[in-house]
Structure formats: structure tokens, C-alpha cells
Coordinates of C-alpha atoms and ligand atoms in Angstrom, one line a residue:
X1 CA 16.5 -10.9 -17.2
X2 CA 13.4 -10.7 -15.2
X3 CA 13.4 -7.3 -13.3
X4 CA 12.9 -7.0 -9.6
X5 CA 10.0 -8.6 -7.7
X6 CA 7.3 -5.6 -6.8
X7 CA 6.3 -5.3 -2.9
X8 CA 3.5 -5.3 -1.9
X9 CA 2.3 -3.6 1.4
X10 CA -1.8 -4.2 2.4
X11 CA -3.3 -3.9 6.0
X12 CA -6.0 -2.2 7.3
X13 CA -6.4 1.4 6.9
X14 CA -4.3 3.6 9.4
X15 CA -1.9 0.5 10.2
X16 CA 0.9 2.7 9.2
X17 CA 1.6 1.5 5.8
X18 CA 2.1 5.0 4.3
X19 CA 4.3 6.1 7.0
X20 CA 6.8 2.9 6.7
X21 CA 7.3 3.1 3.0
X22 CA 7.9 6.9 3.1
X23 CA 10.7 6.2 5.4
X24 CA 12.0 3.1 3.2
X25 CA 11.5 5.6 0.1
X26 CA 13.7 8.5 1.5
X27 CA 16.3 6.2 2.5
X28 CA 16.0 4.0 -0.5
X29 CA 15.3 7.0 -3.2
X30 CA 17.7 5.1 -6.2
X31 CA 15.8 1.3 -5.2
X32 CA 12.2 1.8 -4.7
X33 CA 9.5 3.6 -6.7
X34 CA 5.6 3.8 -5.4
X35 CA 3.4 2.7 -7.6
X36 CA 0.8 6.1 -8.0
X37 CA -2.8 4.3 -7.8
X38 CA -5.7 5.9 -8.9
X39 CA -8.8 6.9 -6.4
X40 CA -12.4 8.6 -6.6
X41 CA -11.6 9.9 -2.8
X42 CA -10.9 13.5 -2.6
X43 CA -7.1 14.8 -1.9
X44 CA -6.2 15.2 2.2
X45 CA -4.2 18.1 2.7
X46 CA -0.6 17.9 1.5
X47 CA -1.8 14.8 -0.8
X48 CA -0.2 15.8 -4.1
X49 CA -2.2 14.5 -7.3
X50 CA -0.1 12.6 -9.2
X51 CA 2.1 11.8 -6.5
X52 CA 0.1 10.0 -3.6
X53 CA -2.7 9.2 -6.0
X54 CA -4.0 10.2 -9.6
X55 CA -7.5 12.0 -8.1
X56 CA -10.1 11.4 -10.6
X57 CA -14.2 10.9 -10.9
X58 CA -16.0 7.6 -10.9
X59 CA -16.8 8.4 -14.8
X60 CA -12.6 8.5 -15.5
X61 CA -12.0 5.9 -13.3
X62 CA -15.1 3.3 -14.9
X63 CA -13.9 4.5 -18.5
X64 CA -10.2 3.3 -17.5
X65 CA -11.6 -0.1 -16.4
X66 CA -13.5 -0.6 -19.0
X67 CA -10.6 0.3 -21.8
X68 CA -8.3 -2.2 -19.7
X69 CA -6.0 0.1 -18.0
X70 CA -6.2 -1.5 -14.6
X71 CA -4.0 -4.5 -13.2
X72 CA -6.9 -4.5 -10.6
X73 CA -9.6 -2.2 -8.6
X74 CA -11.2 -2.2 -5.5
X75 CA -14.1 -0.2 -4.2
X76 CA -12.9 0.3 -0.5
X77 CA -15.1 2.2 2.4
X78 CA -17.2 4.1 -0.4
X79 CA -14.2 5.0 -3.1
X80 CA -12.6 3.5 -6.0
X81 CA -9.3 2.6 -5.8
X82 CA -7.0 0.9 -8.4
X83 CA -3.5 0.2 -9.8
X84 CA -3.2 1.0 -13.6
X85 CA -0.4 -1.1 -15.9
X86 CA 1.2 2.4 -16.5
X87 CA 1.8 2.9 -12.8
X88 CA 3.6 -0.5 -12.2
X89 CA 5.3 -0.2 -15.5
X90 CA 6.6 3.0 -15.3
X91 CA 8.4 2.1 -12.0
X92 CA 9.9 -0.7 -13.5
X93 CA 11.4 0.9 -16.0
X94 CA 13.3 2.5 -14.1
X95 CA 15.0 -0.6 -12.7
X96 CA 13.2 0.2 -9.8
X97 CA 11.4 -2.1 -7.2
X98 CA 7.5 -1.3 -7.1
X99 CA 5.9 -0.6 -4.1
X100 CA 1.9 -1.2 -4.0
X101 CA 0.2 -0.2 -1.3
X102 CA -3.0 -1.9 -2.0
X103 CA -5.9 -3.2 0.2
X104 CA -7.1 -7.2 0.5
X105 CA -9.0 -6.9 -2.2
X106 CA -6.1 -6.1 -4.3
X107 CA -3.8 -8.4 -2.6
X108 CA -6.1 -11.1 -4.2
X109 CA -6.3 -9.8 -7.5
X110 CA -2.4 -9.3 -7.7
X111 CA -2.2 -13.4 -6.6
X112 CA -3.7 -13.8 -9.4
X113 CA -1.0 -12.0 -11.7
X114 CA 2.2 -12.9 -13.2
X115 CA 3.7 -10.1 -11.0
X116 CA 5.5 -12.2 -8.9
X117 CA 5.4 -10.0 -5.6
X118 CA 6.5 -10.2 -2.5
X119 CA 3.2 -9.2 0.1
X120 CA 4.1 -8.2 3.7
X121 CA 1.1 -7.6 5.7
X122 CA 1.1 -4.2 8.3
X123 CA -1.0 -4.7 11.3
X124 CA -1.4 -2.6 14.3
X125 CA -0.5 -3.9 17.9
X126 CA -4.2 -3.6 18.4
X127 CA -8.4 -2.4 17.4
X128 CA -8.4 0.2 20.3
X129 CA -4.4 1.7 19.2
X130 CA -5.7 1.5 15.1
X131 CA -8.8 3.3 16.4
X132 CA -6.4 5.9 18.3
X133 CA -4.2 6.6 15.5
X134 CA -7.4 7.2 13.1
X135 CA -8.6 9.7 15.3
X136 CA -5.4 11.2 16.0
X137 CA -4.7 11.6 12.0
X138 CA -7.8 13.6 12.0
X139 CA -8.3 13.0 7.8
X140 CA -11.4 10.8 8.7
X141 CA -15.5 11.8 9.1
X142 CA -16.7 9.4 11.9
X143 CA -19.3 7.4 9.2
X144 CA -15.2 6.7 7.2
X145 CA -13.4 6.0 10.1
X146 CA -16.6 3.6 11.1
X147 CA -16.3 1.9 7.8
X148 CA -12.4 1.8 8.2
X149 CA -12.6 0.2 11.4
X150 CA -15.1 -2.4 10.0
X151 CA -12.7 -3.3 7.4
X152 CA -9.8 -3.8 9.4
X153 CA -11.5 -6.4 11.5
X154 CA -11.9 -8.6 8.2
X155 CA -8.2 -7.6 7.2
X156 CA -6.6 -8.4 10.4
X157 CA -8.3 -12.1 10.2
X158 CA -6.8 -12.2 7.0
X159 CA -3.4 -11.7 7.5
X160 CA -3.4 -14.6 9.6
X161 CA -4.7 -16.5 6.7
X162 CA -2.2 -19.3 5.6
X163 CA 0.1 -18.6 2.8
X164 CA -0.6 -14.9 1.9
X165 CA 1.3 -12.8 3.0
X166 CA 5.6 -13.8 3.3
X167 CA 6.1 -11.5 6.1
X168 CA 3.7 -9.8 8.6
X169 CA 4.6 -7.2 10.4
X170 CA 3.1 -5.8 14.0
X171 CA 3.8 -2.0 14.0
X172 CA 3.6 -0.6 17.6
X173 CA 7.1 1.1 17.6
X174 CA 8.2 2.7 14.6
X175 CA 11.7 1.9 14.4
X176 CA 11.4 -1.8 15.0
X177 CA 8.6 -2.0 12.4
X178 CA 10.5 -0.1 10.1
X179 CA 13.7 -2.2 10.6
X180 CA 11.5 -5.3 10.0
X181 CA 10.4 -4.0 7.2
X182 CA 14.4 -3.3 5.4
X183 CA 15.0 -6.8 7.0
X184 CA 12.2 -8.6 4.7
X185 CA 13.4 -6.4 1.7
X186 CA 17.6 -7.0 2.1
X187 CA 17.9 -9.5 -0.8
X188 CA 15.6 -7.5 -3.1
X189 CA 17.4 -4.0 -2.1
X190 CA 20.9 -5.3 -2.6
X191 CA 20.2 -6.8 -5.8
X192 CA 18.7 -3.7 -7.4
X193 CA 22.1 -1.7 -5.3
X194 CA 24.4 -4.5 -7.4
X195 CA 22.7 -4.1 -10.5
X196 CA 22.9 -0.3 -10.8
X197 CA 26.4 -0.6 -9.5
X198 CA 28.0 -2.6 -12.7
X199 CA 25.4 -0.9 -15.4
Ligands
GDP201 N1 -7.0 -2.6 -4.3 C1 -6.5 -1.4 -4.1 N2 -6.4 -0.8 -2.9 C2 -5.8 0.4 -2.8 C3 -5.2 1.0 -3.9 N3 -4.6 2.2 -3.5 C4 -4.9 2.3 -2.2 N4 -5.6 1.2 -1.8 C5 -6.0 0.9 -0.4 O1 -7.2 1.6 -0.1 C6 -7.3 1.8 1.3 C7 -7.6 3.2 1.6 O2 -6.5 4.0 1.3 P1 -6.5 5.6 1.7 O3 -7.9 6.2 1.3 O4 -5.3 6.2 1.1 O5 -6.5 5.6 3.3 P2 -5.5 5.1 4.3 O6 -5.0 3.7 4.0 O7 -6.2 5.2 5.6 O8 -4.3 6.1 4.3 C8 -6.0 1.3 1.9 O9 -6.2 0.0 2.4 C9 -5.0 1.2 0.7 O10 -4.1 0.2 0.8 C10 -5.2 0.4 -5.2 O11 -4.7 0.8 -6.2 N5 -5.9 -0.8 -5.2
ADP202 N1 4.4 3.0 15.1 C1 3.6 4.1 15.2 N2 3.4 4.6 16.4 C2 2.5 5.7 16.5 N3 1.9 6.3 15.5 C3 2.1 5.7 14.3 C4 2.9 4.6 14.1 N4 3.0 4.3 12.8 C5 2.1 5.2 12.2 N5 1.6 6.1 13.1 C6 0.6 7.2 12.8 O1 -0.6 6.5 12.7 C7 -1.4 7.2 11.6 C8 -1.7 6.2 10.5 O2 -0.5 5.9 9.8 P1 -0.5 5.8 8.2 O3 0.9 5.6 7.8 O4 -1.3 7.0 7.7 O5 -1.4 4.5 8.0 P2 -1.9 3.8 6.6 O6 -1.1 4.3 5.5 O7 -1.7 2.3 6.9 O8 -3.4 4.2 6.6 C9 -0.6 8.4 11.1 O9 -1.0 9.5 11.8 C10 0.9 8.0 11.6 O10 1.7 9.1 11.8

């Protein structure tokens, strides 16, 4: 039987993408698993390796390419980034649903899999409140939040791309995003909540 379908979750950097599916993990702890990417950018504080991201140097990172460790890889505002076949497949052997938190780039790539996911787009209510909420998260340099707010132009124009993304979701409050967010995910988390049930 074919496992669950991963989720995907892209939008532009500081769109609030960690912050939704570290709510939908704690509540969820026994249905979703994050999917640990690997990236050349250095650790914020409280970033744990191995647990936000596996931290490592171009050099590692190239190497891992090259051997044909990675489902894909971006280079994103001046860092690697990239989701190894271990990181999804460790997930899913749990029985768990696999979140990827990947950028456009990515979302691509993963299209282009047999993966079969399900890609919700995160988008601030607006340039000036991402901007804000940069700023206010204090873990960018001006030239990275500059680069960051150049990319999330082209990513907001492509979420409105046809057929990409299944769901798209404006966060300006919290709580509605988030509850738009377990609305798009309701089939996926009560099959995974049946299965375990009768195994
Ligand atoms: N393609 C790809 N993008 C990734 C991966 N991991 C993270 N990203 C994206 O890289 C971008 C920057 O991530 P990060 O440095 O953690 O900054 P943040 O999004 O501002 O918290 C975001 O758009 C992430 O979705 C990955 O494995 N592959
Ligand atoms: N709905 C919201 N209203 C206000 N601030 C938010 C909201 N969602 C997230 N934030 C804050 O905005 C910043 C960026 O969110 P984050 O989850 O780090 O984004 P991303 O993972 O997409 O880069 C964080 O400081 C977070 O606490």
C-alpha cells in the first residue's frame, strides 16, 4: 500500500512557514515528521543541527550531490540548500506524513518526482508586513534580508501560477492561517490517525 502523500510547504522566506508547521508538528507529533534538509548557511541561535537542518560545508554538500544523495537542491540567497532520500525516507518509515519545507526551486524539482505531494503555498498578506516580520526576526544581515525580499517578489508571482500549488494560504493572523492549514491536511491526517489505530 502506498504510504501517505508528503506535504509540501514553499513561500517566500519569512512567510511564516516554519512557524505553522511547528504548531501542526506539536499538535500532530504521532502524524507528521519534518523532513531535516541540508544547508551551507550557518545555524541561528536555538537552530539545532540535525534537527532544523543537517549544517554542513559546500565541499560535503557538492560531494553528496555528486554521489546521488539528493531528491533535489537549490542554491537560495547565497546557500545551498537540499532534501536528501534519507531525510524523506526516514520519515516515511515511520508511517509518518513528510513535511518539506522547500523553496520554488524545489517545488519544481519535487513536480518532477514520483513523490506524489501535496504543495500548499504560504504567502504574507503583503511586501511591506514580509519586510516587517524579517526585520522583526532579527536572524537577517541587511545584504540577506535584501536578497530575501528579491526572491519573494518572484515567489509570490508564482504562487499565483496555475496548477502548482493545491492550496495557498494568506497568513496575516496566525490562527486562521494555521486552521487553514489542518483544514487542507484533514483527509491525510485522519488517514495516517486510522491506520495507526488498527496496526
Ligand atoms: N529547494 C530547497 N529549499 C529549501 C530546503 N530547505 C529549506 N529551503 C528553503 O530555503 C529558503 C531559506 O530557508 P532558511 O535559510 O531556513 O530561511 P527562512 O525561510 O527565512 O527561515 C526557504 O525558502 C526554505 O523553504 C531544501 O532542502 N530544498
Ligand atoms: N501570522 C503572523 N503574524 C505575525 N507574525 C508572524 C506570523 N506568522 C509568523 N510570524 C513571525 O514572522 C517571522 C517569520 O516567520 P517564520 O515562521 O520564521 O517564516 P519562514 O519560515 O517562512 O521564513 C517570525 O518571527 C514569526 O514569529
Amino acid at each position: 500500500m502506498a504510504g501517505p502523500r508528503p506535504v509540501v510547504l514553499s513561500g517566500p522566506s519569512g512567510a511564516g512557514k516554519s512557524t505553522l508547521l511547528k504548531k501542526l508538528m506539536k499538535e500532530y507529533d504521532s502524524v507528521f515528521g519534518f523532513s531535516v534538509s541540508h544547508t551551507t548557511r550557518s545555524p541561528r541561535p536555538g537552530e539545532e543541527n540535525g534537527k532544523d537542518y543537517h549544517f554542513v560545508t559546500r565541499e560535503v554538500m557538492q560531494a553528496g550531490i555528486d554521489k546521488g544523495d539528493f531528491i533535489e537542491n537549490a542554491e537560495f540567497s547565497g546557500n545551498m540548500y537540499g532534501t536528501s532520500k534519507a531525510a524523506v525516507h526516514d520519515v516515511q518509515a515511520k508511517n509518518l506524513i513528510c513535511i518539506l519545507d522547500i523553496d520554488m526551486q524545489g517545488v519544481r524539482n519535487i513536480k518532477q518526482t514520483d513523490l506524489n505531494a501535496i504543495y500548499i503555498s504560504i504567502q504574507p498578506p503583503s511586501t511591506e508586513i514580509l519586510e516587517k516580520r524579517l526585520r522583526d526576526r532579527k536572524t537577517e544581515s541587511e545584504d540577506s534580508l535584501q536578497r530575501r525580499l528579491r526572491a519573494a517578489k518572484v515567489d509570490m508571482e508564482f504562487s499565483k501560477e496555475a496548477g502548482v500549488f493545491d492550496v495557498v494560504i494568506v497568513n496575516d493572523n496566525l490562527d486562521v492561517a494555521y486552521g487553514q492549514l489542518k483544514d487542507a491536511l484533514l483527509e491525510e491526517i485522519n488517514m495516517v490517525k486510522k491506520t495507526s489505530a488498527s496496526s
